[in-house]
Amino acid sequence: MLSNFFSKPKNSIAKRCRDDEVTRLRKRYNPYYHTFERQNGSRVIRDGKEYVMLCSNDYLGLSHHPKVIEAAKQGLDDWGSSTTGARLANGSRKYHTELEEKFAAFIGKEACHISVAGYISCMSSVQSFAQKGDIVLVDKNVHSSLWAGIGLTQAQVERFAHNNPADLKEVLSFEKPEAPKIVVFEGVYSMEGHIGRVPEIIEVCRDQNCFFIMDDAHGFGVMGPGGRGTAAHFGVQDEVDVITGSFSKSLSSTGGFVAGSKDIIEYLRTHSKQTIFSAAISPPQAYAASASLDILQNEPEHHKRLWENTNRYKEMLRNLGLDIWDSETPAVPIIMGQKEKAYRFWQALLEKGVFSIMSIAPAVPPGKDLIRTSMSARHTEEDLEIVAEAMAYAVKKI
Ligand SMILES: Cc1ncc(COP(=O)(O)O)c(C=O)c1O
């Protein structure tokens, strides 16, 4: 039979894939990779049932904004579906360079390079700059994309405790002050919802020959005046050498960015494998990101509503006695502490029409198994009521 033909492992690696216990568990409990047949605003439909989407990163709720949709269509009309190649080989298009200039000016940097994904941008920002002989000092909770970049370098790697400048200082004390160092951290930590202690990190690194790389995927559009990001929030745009991140959160598109001085960005374009050998961001993606950036500047109500929703939501969770790990942002974890408890809580929310995501160790530190939730400007009054009821139900269930 054909199904037997496909399921029979042909070698030991294919067999390993078939027998992998973690994959089996994932498929058995099925908390990930759901398929929705439709989306209506902040709701998603699965098997005919509607759920409030409580774990997207559509912070400003712009993914269905008419101007964003119109812009994406315009991108297709103007340039077709793809550049079908890398910019080094096939050239940049006007919409690439225009978006880069607009984006750099908005976040307060001289130049910017955009890519097809935030993962690529974050990875390339570390891989390009760290060399053998450098020391990379990294917050141990940074995103996988930064670790992927670190994994490709021959630099010495030292971790410091999450968002802990005192520990960074301690780690630094073992190194020569003049040794070239790259400090890697985030503006907003997506699992924890913590704001990076950026000024203190910069302070403990004074006179230490440090180059700062900050991933602001979750801070851009959320933090700072008009959503200019975490560096702008603290007024340290000049001190953070590289700001990297994603268009797939507040800008409701897909794609990534690396922003810095002109020298830094030109260096990245020369040395980043991910940039040289990967196709450019597509026209509809770039047009959508550009339109979202305009909306961010011209329609401040989305930013305002995001924070109003966030404050209300957090108050609701606190009143229920839930531990939100001191989240300071619209990324709000609900700490369960054990994976079984996280699974039961996640299921209870699902039963009551709320879609969230659970994250368990080793994706989070042991004892921090959590339900990851996030607020959007698009959540309505009614959504928040459904969420409140579901949360109360889930608390009782566990
Ligand atoms: C902190 C952080 N950095 C980078 C990325 C990668 O972004 P993208 O989804 O655009 O590849 C993510 C995505 O989840 C993220 O949370």
Coordinates of C-alpha atoms and ligand atoms in Angstrom, one line a residue:
M1 CA 0.0 0.0 0.0
L2 CA 1.1 3.5 -0.7
S3 CA 0.8 4.7 3.0
N4 CA 3.1 1.8 4.1
F5 CA 5.6 2.8 1.4
F6 CA 5.8 6.4 2.8
S7 CA 5.9 5.4 6.5
K8 CA 8.6 2.8 6.2
P9 CA 12.0 4.4 7.3
K10 CA 14.6 3.9 4.7
N11 CA 17.6 4.5 6.9
S12 CA 18.5 5.1 10.6
I13 CA 18.0 8.8 10.5
A14 CA 14.5 8.4 8.9
K15 CA 13.9 5.9 11.7
R16 CA 15.0 8.3 14.3
C17 CA 12.5 10.8 13.0
R18 CA 9.7 8.3 13.1
D19 CA 10.5 7.2 16.6
D20 CA 11.4 10.5 18.2
E21 CA 9.7 10.7 21.6
V22 CA 9.4 14.5 21.8
T23 CA 7.7 14.6 18.4
R24 CA 5.3 11.8 19.5
L25 CA 4.4 13.6 22.7
R26 CA 3.8 16.8 20.8
K27 CA 1.5 15.1 18.3
R28 CA -0.3 13.2 21.1
Y29 CA -1.1 16.2 23.2
N30 CA -1.4 18.5 20.2
P31 CA -0.8 21.9 21.7
Y32 CA 1.1 23.3 18.6
Y33 CA 0.8 23.6 14.9
H34 CA -3.0 24.0 14.8
T35 CA -4.6 24.8 11.5
F36 CA -7.3 27.5 11.5
E37 CA -9.7 27.6 8.6
R38 CA -10.4 31.3 8.9
Q39 CA -9.7 34.5 10.8
N40 CA -12.1 37.2 11.7
G41 CA -10.3 40.1 13.3
S42 CA -9.0 39.0 16.6
R43 CA -10.8 35.6 16.3
V44 CA -9.6 32.4 14.6
I45 CA -11.9 29.6 13.5
R46 CA -10.9 25.9 14.0
D47 CA -13.2 23.0 13.2
G48 CA -16.0 25.5 13.0
K49 CA -15.4 26.9 16.6
E50 CA -14.3 30.5 17.2
Y51 CA -11.4 31.4 19.5
V52 CA -10.1 34.7 20.7
M53 CA -6.5 34.7 19.5
L54 CA -4.4 35.5 22.7
C55 CA -0.9 34.7 21.5
S56 CA -0.3 36.5 18.2
N57 CA 2.3 39.2 18.1
D58 CA 0.0 41.5 16.1
Y59 CA 0.5 44.1 18.9
L60 CA -0.9 47.0 17.0
G61 CA -3.5 44.9 15.3
L62 CA -2.5 46.2 11.8
S63 CA -2.5 42.8 10.0
H64 CA -6.0 43.5 8.7
H65 CA -5.7 47.3 8.5
P66 CA -7.2 48.4 5.1
K67 CA -4.1 50.5 4.2
V68 CA -1.8 47.6 4.9
I69 CA -3.8 45.2 2.8
E70 CA -4.0 47.8 0.0
A71 CA -0.2 48.4 0.2
A72 CA 0.5 44.6 0.0
K73 CA -1.6 44.4 -3.2
Q74 CA 0.1 47.4 -4.6
G75 CA 3.4 45.7 -4.0
L76 CA 2.3 42.8 -6.2
D77 CA 1.0 45.1 -8.9
D78 CA 4.2 47.2 -9.0
W79 CA 6.9 44.5 -8.7
G80 CA 5.3 41.0 -8.9
S81 CA 5.5 38.4 -6.3
S82 CA 9.3 38.1 -5.6
T83 CA 12.7 39.3 -6.5
T84 CA 13.6 35.6 -6.8
G85 CA 17.2 36.2 -5.6
A86 CA 19.6 37.8 -3.2
R87 CA 20.2 41.6 -3.4
L88 CA 24.0 41.2 -3.8
A89 CA 23.5 39.2 -6.9
N90 CA 20.2 40.4 -8.4
G91 CA 20.2 44.0 -7.1
S92 CA 18.1 45.9 -4.7
R93 CA 14.7 47.4 -5.6
K94 CA 13.7 51.0 -4.9
Y95 CA 11.2 49.8 -2.3
H96 CA 14.0 48.0 -0.4
T97 CA 16.1 51.1 -0.1
E98 CA 13.2 53.5 0.6
L99 CA 11.9 51.3 3.4
E100 CA 15.5 51.0 4.8
E101 CA 15.9 54.8 4.9
K102 CA 12.4 55.4 6.4
F103 CA 12.9 52.7 9.0
A104 CA 16.4 53.9 10.0
A105 CA 15.2 57.5 10.4
F106 CA 12.3 56.3 12.5
I107 CA 14.3 54.3 15.1
G108 CA 17.1 56.9 15.2
K109 CA 19.9 55.1 13.3
E110 CA 21.9 56.1 10.2
A111 CA 21.3 53.0 8.1
C112 CA 19.4 49.8 8.0
H113 CA 19.4 46.5 6.1
I114 CA 16.1 44.6 5.7
S115 CA 15.8 40.8 5.2
V116 CA 13.3 38.2 4.6
A117 CA 12.8 37.3 8.3
G118 CA 13.6 38.5 11.7
Y119 CA 15.3 35.2 12.4
I120 CA 17.8 35.9 9.6
S121 CA 18.4 39.5 10.7
C122 CA 19.1 38.6 14.3
M123 CA 21.2 35.6 13.4
S124 CA 23.2 37.7 10.9
S125 CA 23.7 40.5 13.3
V126 CA 25.8 38.3 15.6
Q127 CA 27.4 36.1 12.9
S128 CA 28.7 39.1 10.9
F129 CA 30.4 41.0 13.7
A130 CA 31.8 38.3 16.1
Q131 CA 35.2 36.9 15.1
K132 CA 37.7 34.6 16.6
G133 CA 39.4 36.4 19.5
D134 CA 36.3 38.4 20.4
I135 CA 34.2 37.7 23.5
V136 CA 30.4 37.4 23.1
L137 CA 28.6 38.1 26.4
V138 CA 25.0 37.1 26.1
D139 CA 21.9 37.2 28.3
K140 CA 21.1 33.5 28.7
N141 CA 17.4 34.1 27.8
V142 CA 17.9 35.6 24.4
H143 CA 15.9 34.3 21.4
S144 CA 17.0 31.3 19.4
S145 CA 17.9 33.4 16.4
L146 CA 20.7 35.1 18.3
W147 CA 22.0 31.8 19.6
A148 CA 21.9 30.5 16.0
G149 CA 24.2 33.4 15.1
I150 CA 26.5 32.8 18.0
G151 CA 26.7 29.2 17.1
L152 CA 28.3 30.1 13.8
T153 CA 31.1 32.2 15.2
Q154 CA 34.5 31.2 16.6
A155 CA 34.3 33.8 19.4
Q156 CA 34.5 32.9 23.0
V157 CA 31.0 32.9 24.5
E158 CA 30.1 33.8 28.1
R159 CA 26.5 33.9 29.4
F160 CA 25.2 36.2 32.0
A161 CA 22.1 35.8 34.2
H162 CA 18.9 37.0 32.6
N163 CA 18.5 40.8 32.6
N164 CA 21.1 41.1 35.3
P165 CA 23.7 43.8 34.8
A166 CA 25.4 42.9 38.1
D167 CA 26.1 39.4 36.9
L168 CA 27.3 40.9 33.6
K169 CA 29.7 43.0 35.6
E170 CA 31.0 39.9 37.4
V171 CA 31.5 38.0 34.1
L172 CA 33.3 41.0 32.7
S173 CA 35.7 41.2 35.6
F174 CA 37.3 38.0 34.4
E175 CA 38.2 39.5 31.0
K176 CA 40.8 42.0 29.9
P177 CA 39.1 45.5 29.6
E178 CA 40.7 46.0 26.1
A179 CA 39.6 42.7 24.7
P180 CA 36.9 43.2 21.9
K181 CA 33.5 42.3 23.3
I182 CA 30.0 42.0 21.9
V183 CA 27.2 42.2 24.4
V184 CA 23.9 40.6 23.2
F185 CA 20.6 41.2 24.8
E186 CA 16.9 42.1 24.0
G187 CA 14.9 45.2 24.3
V188 CA 11.8 43.2 25.3
Y189 CA 12.0 39.6 26.2
S190 CA 9.2 37.8 24.4
M191 CA 8.6 35.0 26.8
E192 CA 9.0 36.9 30.0
G193 CA 7.6 40.3 28.9
H194 CA 10.6 42.0 30.7
I195 CA 12.1 45.2 29.4
G196 CA 15.9 44.9 29.0
R197 CA 17.8 46.9 31.6
V198 CA 19.6 48.6 28.8
P199 CA 21.1 51.7 30.5
E200 CA 22.5 49.6 33.3
I201 CA 23.9 47.1 30.9
I202 CA 25.7 49.9 29.0
E203 CA 26.9 51.4 32.3
V204 CA 28.6 48.2 33.6
C205 CA 30.3 47.9 30.2
R206 CA 31.9 51.4 30.3
D207 CA 35.6 51.3 29.5
Q208 CA 35.3 47.7 28.5
N209 CA 35.6 47.9 24.6
C210 CA 32.0 46.7 24.2
F211 CA 29.9 46.6 21.0
F212 CA 26.1 46.3 21.8
I213 CA 23.6 44.2 19.8
M214 CA 20.0 44.5 20.9
D215 CA 17.1 42.4 19.5
D216 CA 14.1 44.6 19.7
A217 CA 11.6 42.4 17.8
H218 CA 9.1 42.8 20.6
G219 CA 10.0 46.4 21.6
F220 CA 9.7 48.0 18.3
G221 CA 6.2 49.5 17.8
V222 CA 5.4 48.9 21.5
M223 CA 8.1 50.7 23.5
G224 CA 9.3 54.3 23.3
P225 CA 7.7 57.5 22.0
G226 CA 5.4 56.6 19.2
G227 CA 6.6 53.0 19.2
R228 CA 10.2 53.9 18.2
G229 CA 11.5 51.0 20.3
T230 CA 13.3 50.2 23.5
A231 CA 16.5 52.2 22.7
A232 CA 14.3 55.3 22.2
H233 CA 12.4 54.5 25.4
F234 CA 15.7 54.9 27.3
G235 CA 17.2 57.5 24.9
V236 CA 20.2 55.3 24.1
Q237 CA 19.9 54.9 20.3
D238 CA 23.5 56.2 19.9
E239 CA 25.0 53.8 22.4
V240 CA 23.4 50.6 21.2
D241 CA 25.5 49.8 18.1
V242 CA 23.1 47.4 16.4
I243 CA 19.3 47.2 16.8
T244 CA 17.9 44.2 15.1
G245 CA 14.4 42.7 15.0
S246 CA 11.4 41.6 13.0
F247 CA 8.6 43.0 10.9
S248 CA 6.4 40.1 12.0
K249 CA 5.2 41.6 15.2
S250 CA 4.0 45.3 15.4
L251 CA 4.5 45.9 11.6
S252 CA 2.2 43.0 10.8
S253 CA 4.3 41.7 7.9
T254 CA 7.2 39.3 7.6
G255 CA 10.8 40.3 7.4
G256 CA 13.6 41.5 9.5
F257 CA 15.9 44.5 10.1
V258 CA 19.4 45.3 11.3
A259 CA 20.0 49.0 12.0
G260 CA 23.2 50.8 12.9
S261 CA 25.8 53.3 11.5
K262 CA 26.5 53.3 7.7
D263 CA 29.8 51.6 8.3
I264 CA 28.2 48.8 10.4
I265 CA 25.5 48.1 7.8
E266 CA 27.9 48.1 4.9
Y267 CA 30.1 45.7 6.9
L268 CA 27.1 43.4 7.4
R269 CA 26.3 43.5 3.7
T270 CA 29.9 42.3 3.0
H271 CA 30.2 39.7 5.7
S272 CA 26.7 38.3 6.5
K273 CA 26.2 34.9 4.9
Q274 CA 22.5 35.1 5.5
T275 CA 22.4 38.4 3.6
I276 CA 24.6 37.4 0.7
F277 CA 23.0 34.0 0.1
S278 CA 19.3 34.6 0.9
A279 CA 16.6 36.1 -1.3
A280 CA 15.4 39.6 -0.6
I281 CA 12.2 40.4 1.2
S282 CA 9.2 40.2 -1.3
P283 CA 7.3 43.2 -2.6
P284 CA 4.1 42.6 -0.7
Q285 CA 6.0 42.0 2.5
A286 CA 8.0 45.2 2.2
Y287 CA 5.0 47.3 1.1
A288 CA 3.0 46.0 4.1
A289 CA 5.8 46.8 6.5
S290 CA 6.1 50.3 5.0
A291 CA 2.4 50.9 5.3
S292 CA 2.4 49.8 8.9
L293 CA 5.3 52.1 9.7
D294 CA 3.3 55.0 8.3
I295 CA 0.3 54.0 10.3
L296 CA 2.4 53.8 13.4
Q297 CA 3.4 57.4 12.8
N298 CA 0.0 58.8 11.7
E299 CA -2.5 56.9 13.8
P300 CA -1.3 56.9 17.4
E301 CA -4.6 55.4 18.6
H302 CA -3.4 51.9 17.9
H303 CA -0.4 52.3 20.2
K304 CA -2.6 53.9 22.9
R305 CA -5.2 51.1 22.7
L306 CA -2.5 48.4 22.9
W307 CA -1.4 49.8 26.3
E308 CA -4.9 50.3 27.6
N309 CA -5.8 46.7 26.7
T310 CA -2.5 45.5 28.3
N311 CA -3.1 47.3 31.6
R312 CA -6.6 46.0 31.8
Y313 CA -5.6 42.5 31.0
K314 CA -2.8 42.4 33.5
E315 CA -5.1 43.7 36.2
M316 CA -7.6 40.9 35.4
L317 CA -4.8 38.3 35.7
R318 CA -3.5 39.7 39.0
N319 CA -7.0 39.8 40.5
L320 CA -7.2 36.1 39.7
G321 CA -3.9 35.6 41.6
L322 CA -2.0 34.5 38.5
D323 CA 1.8 34.9 38.4
I324 CA 2.8 37.0 35.3
W325 CA 6.5 36.9 36.0
D326 CA 6.6 40.7 36.5
S327 CA 5.8 41.3 32.8
E328 CA 6.1 45.0 32.0
T329 CA 4.9 44.8 28.4
P330 CA 2.0 43.4 26.2
A331 CA 3.9 40.0 26.1
V332 CA 2.4 38.4 29.2
P333 CA 3.4 35.0 30.5
I334 CA 1.2 33.1 33.0
I335 CA 3.6 31.0 35.1
M336 CA 2.4 27.5 35.8
G337 CA 5.7 26.0 37.0
Q338 CA 4.9 22.4 35.9
K339 CA 4.3 21.2 32.4
E340 CA 1.2 19.1 33.3
K341 CA -0.4 22.2 35.0
A342 CA 0.5 24.3 31.9
Y343 CA -1.2 21.7 29.7
R344 CA -4.4 21.6 31.8
F345 CA -4.6 25.4 31.9
W346 CA -4.0 25.7 28.2
Q347 CA -6.7 23.1 27.5
A348 CA -9.2 24.9 29.9
L349 CA -8.7 28.1 28.0
L350 CA -9.2 26.3 24.7
E351 CA -12.5 24.8 26.0
K352 CA -13.7 28.3 26.8
G353 CA -12.8 29.7 23.4
V354 CA -9.4 31.2 24.0
F355 CA -6.3 30.2 22.0
S356 CA -3.0 30.6 23.8
I357 CA 0.3 28.8 23.6
M358 CA 2.2 26.9 26.2
S359 CA 5.9 27.0 26.6
I360 CA 7.6 24.3 28.7
A361 CA 11.2 23.6 29.8
P362 CA 13.7 23.5 28.1
A363 CA 12.2 26.4 26.0
V364 CA 11.8 28.2 29.4
P365 CA 13.9 27.7 32.6
P366 CA 13.0 24.8 34.8
G367 CA 10.0 25.7 37.1
K368 CA 8.9 28.4 34.7
D369 CA 6.6 26.3 32.4
L370 CA 4.1 28.9 31.2
I371 CA 1.2 29.9 29.1
R372 CA 2.4 32.7 26.7
T373 CA -0.2 35.3 26.0
S374 CA -0.1 38.7 24.4
M375 CA -2.3 41.7 24.0
S376 CA -3.2 43.4 20.8
A377 CA -4.8 46.7 20.0
R378 CA -7.3 44.7 18.1
H379 CA -8.7 42.9 21.1
T380 CA -12.2 44.2 21.7
E381 CA -14.3 44.7 24.9
E382 CA -16.1 41.4 24.1
D383 CA -12.8 39.6 23.6
L384 CA -11.5 40.7 27.0
E385 CA -14.8 39.5 28.6
I386 CA -14.4 36.1 27.0
V387 CA -10.8 36.0 28.2
A388 CA -11.8 37.0 31.7
E389 CA -14.3 34.2 31.9
A390 CA -11.9 31.6 30.4
M391 CA -9.2 32.6 32.8
A392 CA -11.5 32.3 35.8
Y393 CA -12.6 28.8 34.6
A394 CA -9.0 27.7 34.0
V395 CA -7.9 28.8 37.5
K396 CA -10.7 26.7 39.0
K397 CA -9.7 23.8 36.8
I398 CA -6.1 23.7 38.1
Ligands
LIG1 C1 12.9 38.0 20.2 C2 12.7 37.5 18.8 N1 13.7 37.7 17.9 C3 13.6 37.3 16.6 C4 12.5 36.6 16.2 C5 12.4 36.1 14.7 O1 11.5 36.9 14.0 P1 10.8 36.4 12.7 O2 9.5 35.7 13.1 O3 10.5 37.6 11.9 O4 11.7 35.4 12.0 C6 11.4 36.4 17.0 C7 10.2 35.7 16.6 O5 9.6 35.0 17.3 C8 11.6 36.8 18.4 O6 10.6 36.6 19.3

